[in-house]
Short mmCIF file of C-alpha atoms in Angstrom, two decimals:
data_model
loop_
_atom_site.label_atom_id
_atom_site.label_comp_id
_atom_site.label_asym_id
_atom_site.label_seq_id
_atom_site.Cartn_x
_atom_site.Cartn_y
_atom_site.Cartn_z
CA UNK N 1 122.19 187.60 6.45
CA UNK N 2 125.93 187.88 7.00
CA UNK N 3 128.38 187.08 4.23
CA UNK N 4 130.18 183.79 4.67
CA UNK N 5 133.82 184.18 5.64
CA UNK N 6 136.65 181.75 5.09
CA UNK N 7 135.97 178.26 6.34
CA UNK N 8 138.42 177.19 9.05
CA UNK N 9 140.26 173.89 8.53
CA UNK N 10 138.54 170.77 9.76
CA UNK N 11 140.43 169.30 12.77
CA UNK N 12 142.59 166.41 11.56
CA UNK N 13 142.20 167.32 7.89
CA UNK N 14 145.18 167.15 5.58
CA UNK N 15 146.49 170.08 3.61
CA UNK N 16 146.71 169.81 -0.17
CA UNK N 17 147.75 167.90 -2.13
CA UNK N 18 145.34 165.13 -1.27
CA UNK N 19 146.19 161.44 -1.78
CA UNK N 20 145.22 159.81 -5.07
CA UNK N 21 144.52 156.39 -3.53
CA UNK N 22 143.19 155.74 -0.03
CA UNK N 23 143.93 152.14 0.89
CA UNK N 24 140.97 150.01 2.05
CA UNK N 25 143.22 148.55 4.77
CA UNK N 26 146.37 150.34 5.96
CA UNK N 27 149.67 148.60 5.24
CA UNK N 28 152.16 148.05 8.06
CA UNK N 29 155.30 150.16 7.84
CA UNK N 30 158.40 151.13 9.79
CA UNK N 31 159.96 154.60 9.80
CA UNK N 32 163.55 155.27 10.85
CA UNK N 33 165.71 158.35 11.24
CA UNK N 34 169.14 158.86 9.64
CA UNK N 35 170.81 156.95 12.51
CA UNK N 36 168.53 153.94 11.98
CA UNK N 37 166.43 154.57 15.10
CA UNK N 38 162.64 154.28 14.98
CA UNK N 39 160.89 157.65 14.66
CA UNK N 40 158.43 158.35 17.47
CA UNK N 41 155.97 161.13 18.28
CA UNK N 42 155.31 162.33 21.83
CA UNK N 43 151.90 163.10 23.30
CA UNK N 44 152.69 166.77 22.58
CA UNK N 45 153.40 165.94 18.90
CA UNK N 46 157.19 166.33 19.17
CA UNK N 47 158.90 164.17 16.54
CA UNK N 48 161.95 162.28 17.89
CA UNK N 49 163.98 162.92 14.70
CA UNK N 50 163.32 163.69 11.04
CA UNK N 51 162.07 160.61 9.19
CA UNK N 52 164.77 159.36 6.79
CA UNK N 53 163.58 155.93 5.59
CA UNK N 54 160.33 154.01 5.34
CA UNK N 55 159.82 150.30 4.82
CA UNK N 56 156.37 149.11 3.79
CA UNK N 57 155.68 145.57 4.98
CA UNK N 58 158.71 143.40 4.23
CA UNK N 59 159.79 145.58 1.30
CA UNK N 60 163.02 147.41 0.65
CA UNK N 61 163.62 150.61 2.64
CA UNK N 62 163.07 153.80 0.61
CA UNK N 63 164.58 157.16 1.48
CA UNK N 64 162.37 160.03 2.57
CA UNK N 65 163.43 163.30 0.92
CA UNK N 66 160.67 165.53 2.29
CA UNK N 67 157.98 165.35 4.93
CA UNK N 68 155.25 167.37 6.61
CA UNK N 69 153.35 166.79 9.82
CA UNK N 70 152.47 165.50 12.24
CA UNK N 71 148.77 166.22 12.08
CA UNK N 72 146.92 164.80 15.08
CA UNK N 73 143.70 162.87 14.70
CA UNK N 74 141.53 162.15 17.75
CA UNK N 75 138.68 159.85 16.77
CA UNK N 76 135.74 159.15 19.05
CA UNK N 77 137.39 160.95 21.95
CA UNK N 78 134.01 161.14 23.65
CA UNK N 79 133.81 157.30 23.89
CA UNK N 80 136.91 156.13 25.81
CA UNK N 81 136.44 152.46 24.90
CA UNK N 82 136.41 153.38 21.18
CA UNK N 83 138.83 156.33 21.20
CA UNK N 84 141.75 156.29 18.79
CA UNK N 85 144.62 158.77 18.49
CA UNK N 86 147.12 158.95 15.68
CA UNK N 87 149.57 161.29 14.04
CA UNK N 88 149.64 161.60 10.25
CA UNK N 89 152.59 162.54 8.05
CA UNK N 90 152.90 163.27 4.34
CA UNK N 91 156.22 161.98 2.99
CA UNK N 92 157.94 162.40 -0.36
CA UNK N 93 160.08 159.41 -1.30
CA UNK N 94 163.44 159.28 -3.05
CA UNK N 95 161.85 157.20 -5.83
CA UNK N 96 159.39 160.03 -6.61
CA UNK N 97 156.38 158.52 -4.83
CA UNK N 98 154.52 159.89 -1.86
CA UNK N 99 152.75 158.31 1.09
CA UNK N 100 150.36 159.30 3.83
CA UNK N 101 151.74 157.62 6.94
CA UNK N 102 150.10 157.30 10.34
CA UNK N 103 151.55 156.46 13.74
CA UNK N 104 149.13 155.00 16.27
CA UNK N 105 149.93 153.03 19.39
CA UNK N 106 153.61 152.95 18.46
CA UNK N 107 152.92 151.36 15.06
CA UNK N 108 153.35 152.98 11.66
CA UNK N 109 151.08 152.32 8.70
CA UNK N 110 150.50 153.54 5.16
CA UNK N 111 146.97 154.94 4.82
CA UNK N 112 147.15 156.42 1.33
CA UNK N 113 149.37 156.88 -1.72
CA UNK N 114 150.12 160.02 -3.72
CA UNK N 115 150.89 159.81 -7.44
#
């Protein structure tokens, strides 16, 4: 029996640290760059500009001081009627918080919260 080697990362998995709270329903959000333009992600995962601010729901915009991603997620790719693609980002906020954001179909959402 061969010795087990390192386990490769699971496609779509997030690197550490992992979120403390995964929301039961994602919250709508908007993400803008430093010029106030919406941040987009191309089909080849090119980010239009570094994310600078996030607004969750109708809340007050909060500055983004650090970010990582995007990490692509292709769910149910084998069933075109049920397929879903999204790009995830980890962001560190100016107020000390952290969020796991996702962009899918041109819409941003908060999927999880770091503490």
